[in-house]
JSON list of C-alpha atoms in Angstrom, two decimals:
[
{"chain": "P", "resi": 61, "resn": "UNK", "atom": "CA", "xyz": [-42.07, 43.30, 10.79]},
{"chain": "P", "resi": 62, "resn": "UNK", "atom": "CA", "xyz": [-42.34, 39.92, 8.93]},
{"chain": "P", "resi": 63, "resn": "UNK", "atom": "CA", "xyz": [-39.63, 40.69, 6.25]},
{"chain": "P", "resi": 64, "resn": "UNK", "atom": "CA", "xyz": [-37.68, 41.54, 9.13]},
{"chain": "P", "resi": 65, "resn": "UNK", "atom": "CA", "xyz": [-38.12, 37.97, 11.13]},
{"chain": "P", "resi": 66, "resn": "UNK", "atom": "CA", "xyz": [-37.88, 35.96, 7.89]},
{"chain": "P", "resi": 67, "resn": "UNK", "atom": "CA", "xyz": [-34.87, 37.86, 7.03]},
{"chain": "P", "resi": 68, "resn": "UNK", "atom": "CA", "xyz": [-33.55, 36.96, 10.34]},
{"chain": "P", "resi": 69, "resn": "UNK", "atom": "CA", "xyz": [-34.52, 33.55, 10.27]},
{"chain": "P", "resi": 70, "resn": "UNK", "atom": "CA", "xyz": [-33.20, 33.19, 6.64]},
{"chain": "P", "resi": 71, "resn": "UNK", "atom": "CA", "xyz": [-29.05, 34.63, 7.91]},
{"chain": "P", "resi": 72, "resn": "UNK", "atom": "CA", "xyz": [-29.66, 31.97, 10.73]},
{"chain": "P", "resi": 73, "resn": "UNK", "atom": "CA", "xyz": [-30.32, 29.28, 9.10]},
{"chain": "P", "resi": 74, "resn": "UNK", "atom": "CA", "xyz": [-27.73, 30.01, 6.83]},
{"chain": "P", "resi": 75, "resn": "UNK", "atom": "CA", "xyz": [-25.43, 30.17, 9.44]},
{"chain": "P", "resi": 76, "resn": "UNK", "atom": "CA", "xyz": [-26.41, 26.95, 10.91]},
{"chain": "P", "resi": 77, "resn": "UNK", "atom": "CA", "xyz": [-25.97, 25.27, 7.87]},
{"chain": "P", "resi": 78, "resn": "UNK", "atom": "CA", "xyz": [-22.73, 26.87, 7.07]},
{"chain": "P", "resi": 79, "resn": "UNK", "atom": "CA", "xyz": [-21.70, 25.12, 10.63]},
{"chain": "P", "resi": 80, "resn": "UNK", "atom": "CA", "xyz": [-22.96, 21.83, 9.41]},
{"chain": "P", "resi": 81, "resn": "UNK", "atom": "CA", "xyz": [-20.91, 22.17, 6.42]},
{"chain": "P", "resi": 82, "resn": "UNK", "atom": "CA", "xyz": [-18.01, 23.12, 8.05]},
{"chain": "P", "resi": 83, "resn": "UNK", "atom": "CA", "xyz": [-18.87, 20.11, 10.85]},
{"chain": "P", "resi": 84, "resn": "UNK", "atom": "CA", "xyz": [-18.99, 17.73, 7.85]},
{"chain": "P", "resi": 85, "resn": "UNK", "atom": "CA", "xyz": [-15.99, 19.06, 6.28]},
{"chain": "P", "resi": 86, "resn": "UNK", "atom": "CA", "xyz": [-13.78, 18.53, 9.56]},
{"chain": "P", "resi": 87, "resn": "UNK", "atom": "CA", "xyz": [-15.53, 15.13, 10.05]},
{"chain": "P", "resi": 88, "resn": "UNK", "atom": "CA", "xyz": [-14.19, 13.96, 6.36]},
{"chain": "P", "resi": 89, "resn": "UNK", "atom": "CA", "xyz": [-10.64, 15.13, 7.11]},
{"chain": "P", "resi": 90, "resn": "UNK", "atom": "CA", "xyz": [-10.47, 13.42, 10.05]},
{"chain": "P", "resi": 91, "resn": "UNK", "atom": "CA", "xyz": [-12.23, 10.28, 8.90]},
{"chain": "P", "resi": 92, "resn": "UNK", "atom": "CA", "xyz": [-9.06, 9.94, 6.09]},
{"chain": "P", "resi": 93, "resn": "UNK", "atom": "CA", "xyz": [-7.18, 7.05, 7.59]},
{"chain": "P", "resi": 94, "resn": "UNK", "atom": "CA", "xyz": [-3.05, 7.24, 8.34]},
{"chain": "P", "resi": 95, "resn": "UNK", "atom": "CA", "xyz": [-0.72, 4.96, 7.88]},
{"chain": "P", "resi": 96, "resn": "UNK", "atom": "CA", "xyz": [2.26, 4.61, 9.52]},
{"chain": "P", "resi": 97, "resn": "UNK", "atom": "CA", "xyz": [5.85, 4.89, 7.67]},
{"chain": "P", "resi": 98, "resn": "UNK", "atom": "CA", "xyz": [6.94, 1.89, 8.29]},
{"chain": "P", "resi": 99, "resn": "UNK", "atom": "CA", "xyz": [4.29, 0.40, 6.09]},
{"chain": "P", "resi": 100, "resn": "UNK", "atom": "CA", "xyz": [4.27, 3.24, 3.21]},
{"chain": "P", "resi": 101, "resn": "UNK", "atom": "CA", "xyz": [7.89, 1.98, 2.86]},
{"chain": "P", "resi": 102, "resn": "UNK", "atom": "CA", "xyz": [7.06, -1.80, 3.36]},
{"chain": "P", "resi": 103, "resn": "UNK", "atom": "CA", "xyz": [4.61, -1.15, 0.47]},
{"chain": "P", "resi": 104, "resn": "UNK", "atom": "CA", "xyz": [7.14, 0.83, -1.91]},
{"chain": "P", "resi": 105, "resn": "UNK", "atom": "CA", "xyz": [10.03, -1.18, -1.48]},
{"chain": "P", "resi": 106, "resn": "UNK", "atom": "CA", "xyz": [7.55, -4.60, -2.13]},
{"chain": "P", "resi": 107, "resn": "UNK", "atom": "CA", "xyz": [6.06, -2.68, -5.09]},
{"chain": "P", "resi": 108, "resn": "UNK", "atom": "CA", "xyz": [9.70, -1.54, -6.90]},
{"chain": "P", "resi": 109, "resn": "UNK", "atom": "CA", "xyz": [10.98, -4.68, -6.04]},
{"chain": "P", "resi": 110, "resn": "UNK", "atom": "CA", "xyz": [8.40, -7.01, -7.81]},
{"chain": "P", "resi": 111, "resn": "UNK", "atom": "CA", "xyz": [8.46, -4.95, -10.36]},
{"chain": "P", "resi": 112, "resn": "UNK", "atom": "CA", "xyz": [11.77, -4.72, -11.31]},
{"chain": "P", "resi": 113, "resn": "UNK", "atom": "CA", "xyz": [12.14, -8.70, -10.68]},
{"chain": "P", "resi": 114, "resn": "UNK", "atom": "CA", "xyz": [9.29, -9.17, -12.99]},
{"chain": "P", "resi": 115, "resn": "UNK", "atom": "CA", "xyz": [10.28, -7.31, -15.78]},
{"chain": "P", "resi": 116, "resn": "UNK", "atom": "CA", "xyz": [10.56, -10.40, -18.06]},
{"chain": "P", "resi": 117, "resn": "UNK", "atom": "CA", "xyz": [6.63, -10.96, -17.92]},
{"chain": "P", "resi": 118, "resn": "UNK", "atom": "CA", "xyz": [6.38, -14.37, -18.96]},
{"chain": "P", "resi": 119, "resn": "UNK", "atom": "CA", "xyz": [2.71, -14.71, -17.28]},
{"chain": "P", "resi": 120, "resn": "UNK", "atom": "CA", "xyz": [0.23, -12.05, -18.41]},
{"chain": "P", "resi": 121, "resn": "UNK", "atom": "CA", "xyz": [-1.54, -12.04, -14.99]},
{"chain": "P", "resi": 122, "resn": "UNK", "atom": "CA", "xyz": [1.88, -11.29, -13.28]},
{"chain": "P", "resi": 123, "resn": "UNK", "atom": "CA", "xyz": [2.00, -8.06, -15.73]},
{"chain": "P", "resi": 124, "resn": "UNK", "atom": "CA", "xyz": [-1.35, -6.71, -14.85]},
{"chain": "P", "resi": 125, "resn": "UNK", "atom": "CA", "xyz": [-1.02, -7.34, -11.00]},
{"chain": "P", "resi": 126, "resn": "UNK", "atom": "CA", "xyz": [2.30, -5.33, -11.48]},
{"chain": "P", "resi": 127, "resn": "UNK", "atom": "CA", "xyz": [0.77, -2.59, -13.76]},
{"chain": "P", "resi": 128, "resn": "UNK", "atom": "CA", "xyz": [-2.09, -1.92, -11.10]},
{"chain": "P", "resi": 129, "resn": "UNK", "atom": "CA", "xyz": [0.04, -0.70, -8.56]},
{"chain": "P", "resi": 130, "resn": "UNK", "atom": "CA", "xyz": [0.56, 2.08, -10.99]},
{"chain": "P", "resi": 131, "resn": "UNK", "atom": "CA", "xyz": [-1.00, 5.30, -12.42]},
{"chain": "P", "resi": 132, "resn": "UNK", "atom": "CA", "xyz": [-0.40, 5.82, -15.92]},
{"chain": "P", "resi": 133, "resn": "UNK", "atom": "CA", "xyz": [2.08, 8.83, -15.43]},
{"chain": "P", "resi": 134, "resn": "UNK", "atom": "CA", "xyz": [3.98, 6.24, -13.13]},
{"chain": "P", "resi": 135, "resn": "UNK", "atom": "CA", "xyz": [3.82, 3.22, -15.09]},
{"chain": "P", "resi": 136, "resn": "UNK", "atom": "CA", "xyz": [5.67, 5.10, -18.86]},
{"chain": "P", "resi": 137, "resn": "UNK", "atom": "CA", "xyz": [8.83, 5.84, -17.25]},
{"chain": "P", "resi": 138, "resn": "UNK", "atom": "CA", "xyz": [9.08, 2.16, -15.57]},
{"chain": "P", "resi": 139, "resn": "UNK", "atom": "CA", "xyz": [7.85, 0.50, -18.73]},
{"chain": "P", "resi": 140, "resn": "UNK", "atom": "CA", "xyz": [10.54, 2.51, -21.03]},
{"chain": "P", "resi": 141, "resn": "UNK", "atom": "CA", "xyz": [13.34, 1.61, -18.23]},
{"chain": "P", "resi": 142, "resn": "UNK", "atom": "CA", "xyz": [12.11, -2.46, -18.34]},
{"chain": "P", "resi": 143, "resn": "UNK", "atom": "CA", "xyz": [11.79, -2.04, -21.76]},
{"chain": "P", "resi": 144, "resn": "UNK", "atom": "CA", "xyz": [15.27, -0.44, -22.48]},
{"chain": "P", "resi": 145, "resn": "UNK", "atom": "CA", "xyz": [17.26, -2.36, -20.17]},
{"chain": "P", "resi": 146, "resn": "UNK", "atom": "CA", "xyz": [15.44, -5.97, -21.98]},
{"chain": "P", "resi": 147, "resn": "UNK", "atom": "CA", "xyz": [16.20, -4.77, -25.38]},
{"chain": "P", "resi": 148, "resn": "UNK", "atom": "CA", "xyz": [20.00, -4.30, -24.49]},
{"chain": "P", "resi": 149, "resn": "UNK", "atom": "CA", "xyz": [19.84, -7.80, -23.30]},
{"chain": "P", "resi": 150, "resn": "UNK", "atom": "CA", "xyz": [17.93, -9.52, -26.25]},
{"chain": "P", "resi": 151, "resn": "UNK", "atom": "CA", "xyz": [20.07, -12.24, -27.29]},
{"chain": "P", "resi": 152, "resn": "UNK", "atom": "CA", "xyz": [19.19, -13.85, -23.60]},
{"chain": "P", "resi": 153, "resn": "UNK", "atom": "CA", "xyz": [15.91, -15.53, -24.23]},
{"chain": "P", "resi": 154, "resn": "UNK", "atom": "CA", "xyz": [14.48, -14.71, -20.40]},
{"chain": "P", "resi": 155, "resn": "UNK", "atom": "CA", "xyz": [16.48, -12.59, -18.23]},
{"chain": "P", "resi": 156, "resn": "UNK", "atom": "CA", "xyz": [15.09, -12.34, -14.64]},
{"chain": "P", "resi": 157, "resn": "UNK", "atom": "CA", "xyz": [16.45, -9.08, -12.91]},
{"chain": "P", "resi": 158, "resn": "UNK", "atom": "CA", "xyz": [17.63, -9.63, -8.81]},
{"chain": "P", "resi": 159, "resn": "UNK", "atom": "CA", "xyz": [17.28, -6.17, -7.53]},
{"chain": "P", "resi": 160, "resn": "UNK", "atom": "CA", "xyz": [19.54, -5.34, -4.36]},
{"chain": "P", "resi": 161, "resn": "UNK", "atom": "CA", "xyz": [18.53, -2.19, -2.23]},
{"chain": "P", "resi": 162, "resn": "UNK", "atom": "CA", "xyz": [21.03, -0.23, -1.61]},
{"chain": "P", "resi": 163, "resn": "UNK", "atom": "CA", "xyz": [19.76, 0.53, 2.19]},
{"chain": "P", "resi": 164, "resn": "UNK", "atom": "CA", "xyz": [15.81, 1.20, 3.03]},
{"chain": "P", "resi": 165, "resn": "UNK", "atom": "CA", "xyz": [13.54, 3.15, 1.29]},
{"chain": "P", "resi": 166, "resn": "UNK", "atom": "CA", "xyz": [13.60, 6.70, 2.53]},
{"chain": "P", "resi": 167, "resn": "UNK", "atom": "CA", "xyz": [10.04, 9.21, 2.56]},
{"chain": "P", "resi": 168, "resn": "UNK", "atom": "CA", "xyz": [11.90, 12.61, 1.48]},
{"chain": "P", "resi": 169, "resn": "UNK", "atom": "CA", "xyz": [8.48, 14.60, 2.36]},
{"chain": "P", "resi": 170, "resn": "UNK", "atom": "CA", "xyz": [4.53, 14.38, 2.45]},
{"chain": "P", "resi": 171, "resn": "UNK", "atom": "CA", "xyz": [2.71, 15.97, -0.11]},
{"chain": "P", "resi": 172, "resn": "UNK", "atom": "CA", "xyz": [-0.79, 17.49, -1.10]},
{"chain": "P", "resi": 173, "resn": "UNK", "atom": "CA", "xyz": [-2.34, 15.29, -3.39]},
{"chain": "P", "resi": 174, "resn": "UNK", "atom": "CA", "xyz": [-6.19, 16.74, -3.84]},
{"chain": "P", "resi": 175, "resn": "UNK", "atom": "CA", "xyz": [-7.87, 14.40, -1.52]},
{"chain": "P", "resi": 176, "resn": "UNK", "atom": "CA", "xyz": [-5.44, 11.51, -0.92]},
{"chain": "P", "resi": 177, "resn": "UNK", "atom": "CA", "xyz": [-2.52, 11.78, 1.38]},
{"chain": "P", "resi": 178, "resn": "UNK", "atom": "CA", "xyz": [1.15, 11.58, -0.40]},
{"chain": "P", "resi": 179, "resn": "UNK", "atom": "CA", "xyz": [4.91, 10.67, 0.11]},
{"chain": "P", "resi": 180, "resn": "UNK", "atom": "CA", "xyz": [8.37, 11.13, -1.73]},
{"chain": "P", "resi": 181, "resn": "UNK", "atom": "CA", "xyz": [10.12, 8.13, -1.41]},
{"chain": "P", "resi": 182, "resn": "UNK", "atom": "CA", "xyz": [13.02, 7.18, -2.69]},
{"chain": "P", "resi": 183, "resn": "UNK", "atom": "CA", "xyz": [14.96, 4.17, -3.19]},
{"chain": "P", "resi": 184, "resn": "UNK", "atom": "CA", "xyz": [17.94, 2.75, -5.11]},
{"chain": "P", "resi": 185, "resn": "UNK", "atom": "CA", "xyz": [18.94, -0.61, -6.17]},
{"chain": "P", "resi": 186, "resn": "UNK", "atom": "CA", "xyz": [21.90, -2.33, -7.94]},
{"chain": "P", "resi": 187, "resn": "UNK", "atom": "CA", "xyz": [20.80, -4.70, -10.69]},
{"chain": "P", "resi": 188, "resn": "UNK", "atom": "CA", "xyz": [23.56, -6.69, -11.34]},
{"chain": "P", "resi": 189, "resn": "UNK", "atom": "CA", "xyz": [22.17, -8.26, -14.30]},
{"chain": "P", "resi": 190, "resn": "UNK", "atom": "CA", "xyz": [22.69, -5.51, -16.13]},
{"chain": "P", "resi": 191, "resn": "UNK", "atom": "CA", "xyz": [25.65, -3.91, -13.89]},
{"chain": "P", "resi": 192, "resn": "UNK", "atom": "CA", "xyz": [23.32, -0.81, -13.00]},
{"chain": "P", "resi": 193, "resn": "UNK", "atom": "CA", "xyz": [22.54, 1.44, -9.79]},
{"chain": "P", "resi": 194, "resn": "UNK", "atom": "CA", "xyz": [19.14, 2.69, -10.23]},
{"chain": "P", "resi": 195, "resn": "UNK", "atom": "CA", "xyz": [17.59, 5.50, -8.20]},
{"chain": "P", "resi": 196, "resn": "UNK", "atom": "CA", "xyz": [13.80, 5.56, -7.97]},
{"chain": "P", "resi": 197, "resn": "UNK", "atom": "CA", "xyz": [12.07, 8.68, -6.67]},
{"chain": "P", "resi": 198, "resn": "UNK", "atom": "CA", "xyz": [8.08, 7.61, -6.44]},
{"chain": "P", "resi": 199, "resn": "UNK", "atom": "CA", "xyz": [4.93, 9.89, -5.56]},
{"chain": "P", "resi": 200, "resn": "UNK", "atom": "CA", "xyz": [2.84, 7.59, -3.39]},
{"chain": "P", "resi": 201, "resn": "UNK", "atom": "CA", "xyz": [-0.27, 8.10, -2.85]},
{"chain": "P", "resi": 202, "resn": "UNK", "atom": "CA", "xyz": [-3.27, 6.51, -1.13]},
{"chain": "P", "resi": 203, "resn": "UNK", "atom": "CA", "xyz": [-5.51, 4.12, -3.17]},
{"chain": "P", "resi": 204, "resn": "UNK", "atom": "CA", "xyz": [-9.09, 4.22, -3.45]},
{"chain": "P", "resi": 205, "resn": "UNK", "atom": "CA", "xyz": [-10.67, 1.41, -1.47]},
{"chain": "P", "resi": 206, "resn": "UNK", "atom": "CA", "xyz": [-11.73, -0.47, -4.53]},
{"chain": "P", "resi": 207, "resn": "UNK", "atom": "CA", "xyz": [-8.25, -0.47, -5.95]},
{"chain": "P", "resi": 208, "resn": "UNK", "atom": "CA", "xyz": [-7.44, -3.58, -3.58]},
{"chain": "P", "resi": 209, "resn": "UNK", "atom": "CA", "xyz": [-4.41, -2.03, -2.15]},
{"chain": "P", "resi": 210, "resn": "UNK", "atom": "CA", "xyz": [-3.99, 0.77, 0.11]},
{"chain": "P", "resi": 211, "resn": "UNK", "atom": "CA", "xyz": [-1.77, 2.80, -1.88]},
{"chain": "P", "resi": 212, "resn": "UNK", "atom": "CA", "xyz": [-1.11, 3.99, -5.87]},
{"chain": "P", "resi": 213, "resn": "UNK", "atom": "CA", "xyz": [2.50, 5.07, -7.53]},
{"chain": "P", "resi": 214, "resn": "UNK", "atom": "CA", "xyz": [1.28, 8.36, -9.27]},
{"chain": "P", "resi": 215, "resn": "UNK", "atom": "CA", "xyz": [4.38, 9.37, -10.83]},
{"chain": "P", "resi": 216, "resn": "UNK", "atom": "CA", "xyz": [8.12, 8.02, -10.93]},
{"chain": "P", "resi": 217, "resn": "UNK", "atom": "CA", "xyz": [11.27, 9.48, -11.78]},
{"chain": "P", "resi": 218, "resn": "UNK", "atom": "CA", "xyz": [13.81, 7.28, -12.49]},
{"chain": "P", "resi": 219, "resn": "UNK", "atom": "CA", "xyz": [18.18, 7.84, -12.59]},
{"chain": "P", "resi": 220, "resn": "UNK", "atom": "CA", "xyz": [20.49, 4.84, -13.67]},
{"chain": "P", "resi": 221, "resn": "UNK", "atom": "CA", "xyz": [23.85, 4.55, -13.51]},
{"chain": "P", "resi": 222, "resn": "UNK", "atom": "CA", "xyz": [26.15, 1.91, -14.56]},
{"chain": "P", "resi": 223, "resn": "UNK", "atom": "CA", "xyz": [28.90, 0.64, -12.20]}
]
C-alpha cells in the first residue's frame, strides 16, 4: 500500500512541476518585450544610413560604433560593398557617401530567430557619389540588453545597381 501512495505522490508531483514549467515557460514568452514598427524601421533606416555615410572611417571610434550594430554574418557583405565601392574611388583622398532613401524602410515579414524576435526589412538608397541604387534586405533582430541597443543586423543581403 506504500509503493502505491509514493507512486502516486511521485506522478503528482511530477505533474505539478511539469505545470510550473510550463507556467514559467509562458511567463518568459510573455515577458519578451515588443516593439512597435515604427521604431524597428526608425532603427534600420538610422543604422544603414550611418553606415553607409561613414564608410570613409576616418575616426576609429566611429568604425566600431558602426561595426556593433552588426553580427558578423551581417557586417562581411557591408564591409566588401564599402570596401568595393572605396577602392573604385581611390584617387579621391576621402570620399563621404550621402545616401538618399528611395521611400521608407519596409518590414517584408517577422521571423523565428531562436529566442529573439526578427524582421525582413528592406530598404534602398541612391548614392550618388558613386551613381548607384542599392537595395538592402536586413534580418533584424533584437539585441541582448548588454549590447546597448535594442536591436542587432544578423545578416544582410545586398543588390546594387548603377543608374
Amino acid at each position: 500500500m506504500k509503493r502505491i501512495h509514493y507512486a502516486c505522490l511521485a506522478f503528482i508531483s511530477t505533474i505539478a512541476f511539469s505545470g510550473i514549467l510550463y507556467a514559467v515557460t509562458i511567463v518568459r514568452v510573455l515577458d519578451v518585450p515588443t516593439y512597435p514598427a515604427q521604431q524597428i524601421i526608425d532603427w534600420t533606416e538610422q543604422t544603414l544610413e550611418t553606415t553607409i555615410t561613414a564608410g570613409y572611417h576616418d575616426d576609429v571610434s566611429e568604425a566600431a560604433n558602426v561595426r556593433k550594430r552588426f553580427k558578423h554574418a551581417a557586417w562581411e557583405p557591408m564591409a566588401a560593398f564599402l570596401q568595393n565601392k572605396l577602392a573604385m574611388n581611390k584617387d579621391k583622398q576621402a570620399i563621404m557617401f550621402h545616401p538618399q532613401p528611395l521611400g521608407p524602410p519596409v518590414i517584408l515579414s517577422e521571423e523565428e530567430c531562436g529566442e529573439a524576435s526578427c524582421w525582413r526589412v528592406r530598404q534602398s538608397y541612391l548614392i550618388p557619389e558613386i551613381r548607384n541604387q542599392v537595395d538592402f534586405s536586413a534580418l533584424v533582430a533584437t539585441a541582448d540588453p548588454s549590447h546597448g541597443s535594442p536591436f542587432v543586423i544578423q545578416s544582410l543581403s545586398i543588390g546594387v545597381n548603377e543608374y
